[in-house]
PDB file of C-alpha atoms in Angstrom:
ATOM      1  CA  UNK A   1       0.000   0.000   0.000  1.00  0.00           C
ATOM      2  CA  UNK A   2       1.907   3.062  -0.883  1.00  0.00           C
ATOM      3  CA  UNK A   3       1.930   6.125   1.558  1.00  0.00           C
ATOM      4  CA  UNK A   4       0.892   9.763   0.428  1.00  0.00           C
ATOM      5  CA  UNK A   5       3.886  12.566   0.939  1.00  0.00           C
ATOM      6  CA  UNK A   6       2.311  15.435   3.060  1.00  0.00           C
ATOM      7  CA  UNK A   7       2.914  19.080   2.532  1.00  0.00           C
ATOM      8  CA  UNK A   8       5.187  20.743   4.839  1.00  0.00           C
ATOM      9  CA  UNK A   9       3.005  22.799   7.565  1.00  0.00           C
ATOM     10  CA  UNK A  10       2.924  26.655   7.775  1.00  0.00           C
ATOM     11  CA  UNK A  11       6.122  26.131  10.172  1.00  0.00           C
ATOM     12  CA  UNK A  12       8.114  24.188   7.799  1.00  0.00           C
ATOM     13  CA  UNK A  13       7.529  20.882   9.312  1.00  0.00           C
ATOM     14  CA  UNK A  14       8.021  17.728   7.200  1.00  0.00           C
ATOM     15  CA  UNK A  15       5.464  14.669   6.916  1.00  0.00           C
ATOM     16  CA  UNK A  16       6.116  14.125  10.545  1.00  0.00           C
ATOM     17  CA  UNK A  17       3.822  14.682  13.663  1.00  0.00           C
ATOM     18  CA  UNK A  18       5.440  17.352  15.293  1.00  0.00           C
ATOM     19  CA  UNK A  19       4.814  20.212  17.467  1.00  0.00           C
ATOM     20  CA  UNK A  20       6.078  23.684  17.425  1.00  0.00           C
ATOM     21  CA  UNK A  21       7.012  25.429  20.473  1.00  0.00           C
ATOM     22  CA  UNK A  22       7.302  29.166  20.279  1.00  0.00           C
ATOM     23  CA  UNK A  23       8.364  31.113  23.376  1.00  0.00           C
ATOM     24  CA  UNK A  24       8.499  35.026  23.855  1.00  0.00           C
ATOM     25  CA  UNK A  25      11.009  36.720  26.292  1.00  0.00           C
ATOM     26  CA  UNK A  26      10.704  40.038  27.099  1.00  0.00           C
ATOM     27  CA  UNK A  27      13.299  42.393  29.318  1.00  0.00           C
ATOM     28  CA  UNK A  28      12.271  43.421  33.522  1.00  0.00           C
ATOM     29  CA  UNK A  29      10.150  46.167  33.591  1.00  0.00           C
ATOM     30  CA  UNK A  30      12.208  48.736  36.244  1.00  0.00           C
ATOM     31  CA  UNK A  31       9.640  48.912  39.428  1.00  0.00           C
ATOM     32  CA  UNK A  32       7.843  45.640  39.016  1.00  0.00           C
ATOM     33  CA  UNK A  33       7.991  42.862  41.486  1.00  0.00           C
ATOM     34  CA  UNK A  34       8.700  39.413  40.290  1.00  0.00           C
ATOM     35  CA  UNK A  35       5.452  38.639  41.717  1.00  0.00           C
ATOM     36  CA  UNK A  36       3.289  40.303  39.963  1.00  0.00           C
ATOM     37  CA  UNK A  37       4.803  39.453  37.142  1.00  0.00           C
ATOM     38  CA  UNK A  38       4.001  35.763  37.727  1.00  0.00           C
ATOM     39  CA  UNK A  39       0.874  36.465  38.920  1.00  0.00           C
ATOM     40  CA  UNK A  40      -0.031  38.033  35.255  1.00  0.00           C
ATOM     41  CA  UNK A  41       1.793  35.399  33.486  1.00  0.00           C
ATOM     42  CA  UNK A  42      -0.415  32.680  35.822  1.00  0.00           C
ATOM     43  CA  UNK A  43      -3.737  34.830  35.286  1.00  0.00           C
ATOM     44  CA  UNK A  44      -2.939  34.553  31.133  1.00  0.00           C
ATOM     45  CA  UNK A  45      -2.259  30.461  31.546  1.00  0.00           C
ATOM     46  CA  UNK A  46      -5.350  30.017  33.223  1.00  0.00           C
ATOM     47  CA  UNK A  47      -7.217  32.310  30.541  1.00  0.00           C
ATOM     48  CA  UNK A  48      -5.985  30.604  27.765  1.00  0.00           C
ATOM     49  CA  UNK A  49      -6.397  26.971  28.718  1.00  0.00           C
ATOM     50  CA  UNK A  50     -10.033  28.298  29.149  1.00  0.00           C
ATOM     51  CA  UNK A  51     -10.206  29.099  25.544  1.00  0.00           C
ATOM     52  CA  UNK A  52      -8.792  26.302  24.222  1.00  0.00           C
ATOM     53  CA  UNK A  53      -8.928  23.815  26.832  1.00  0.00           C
ATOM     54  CA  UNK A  54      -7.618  20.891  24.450  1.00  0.00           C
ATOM     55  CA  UNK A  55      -3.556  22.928  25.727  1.00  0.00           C
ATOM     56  CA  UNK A  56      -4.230  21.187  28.664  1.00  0.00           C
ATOM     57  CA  UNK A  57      -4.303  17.518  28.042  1.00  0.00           C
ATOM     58  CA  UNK A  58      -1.997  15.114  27.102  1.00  0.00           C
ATOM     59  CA  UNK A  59      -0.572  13.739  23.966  1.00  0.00           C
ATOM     60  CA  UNK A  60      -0.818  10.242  23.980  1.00  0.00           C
ATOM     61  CA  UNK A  61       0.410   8.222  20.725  1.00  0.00           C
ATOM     62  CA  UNK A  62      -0.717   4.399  20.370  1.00  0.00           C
TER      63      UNK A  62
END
């Protein structure tokens, strides 16, 4: 039975499964506390796995 080739995704992934992580830095603020900076980045977790609650689970591959 021969296999179909899949089209690269909009990251450039091949015919794999994979999964892109993208992650944001940013520079300290002068006069904010580290807490309340993890409190906001704790209040935006909890507001996005509302959205899309599917973030949450796990991937599990049989």
């Amino acid at each position: 039975m021969a296999k179909t080739l899949r089209q690269p995704g909009i990251f450039g992934q091949l015919g794999w499964d994979t999964y892109t992580v993208v992650v944001l830095g940013f520079p300290d603020q002068p006069g904010v506390q580290q807490d309340e900076v993890m409190a906001a980045l704790d209040k935006a977790a909890i507001k996005l796995l509302e959205a899309y609650p599917f973030l949450a689970g796990q991937v599990v591959k049989r």
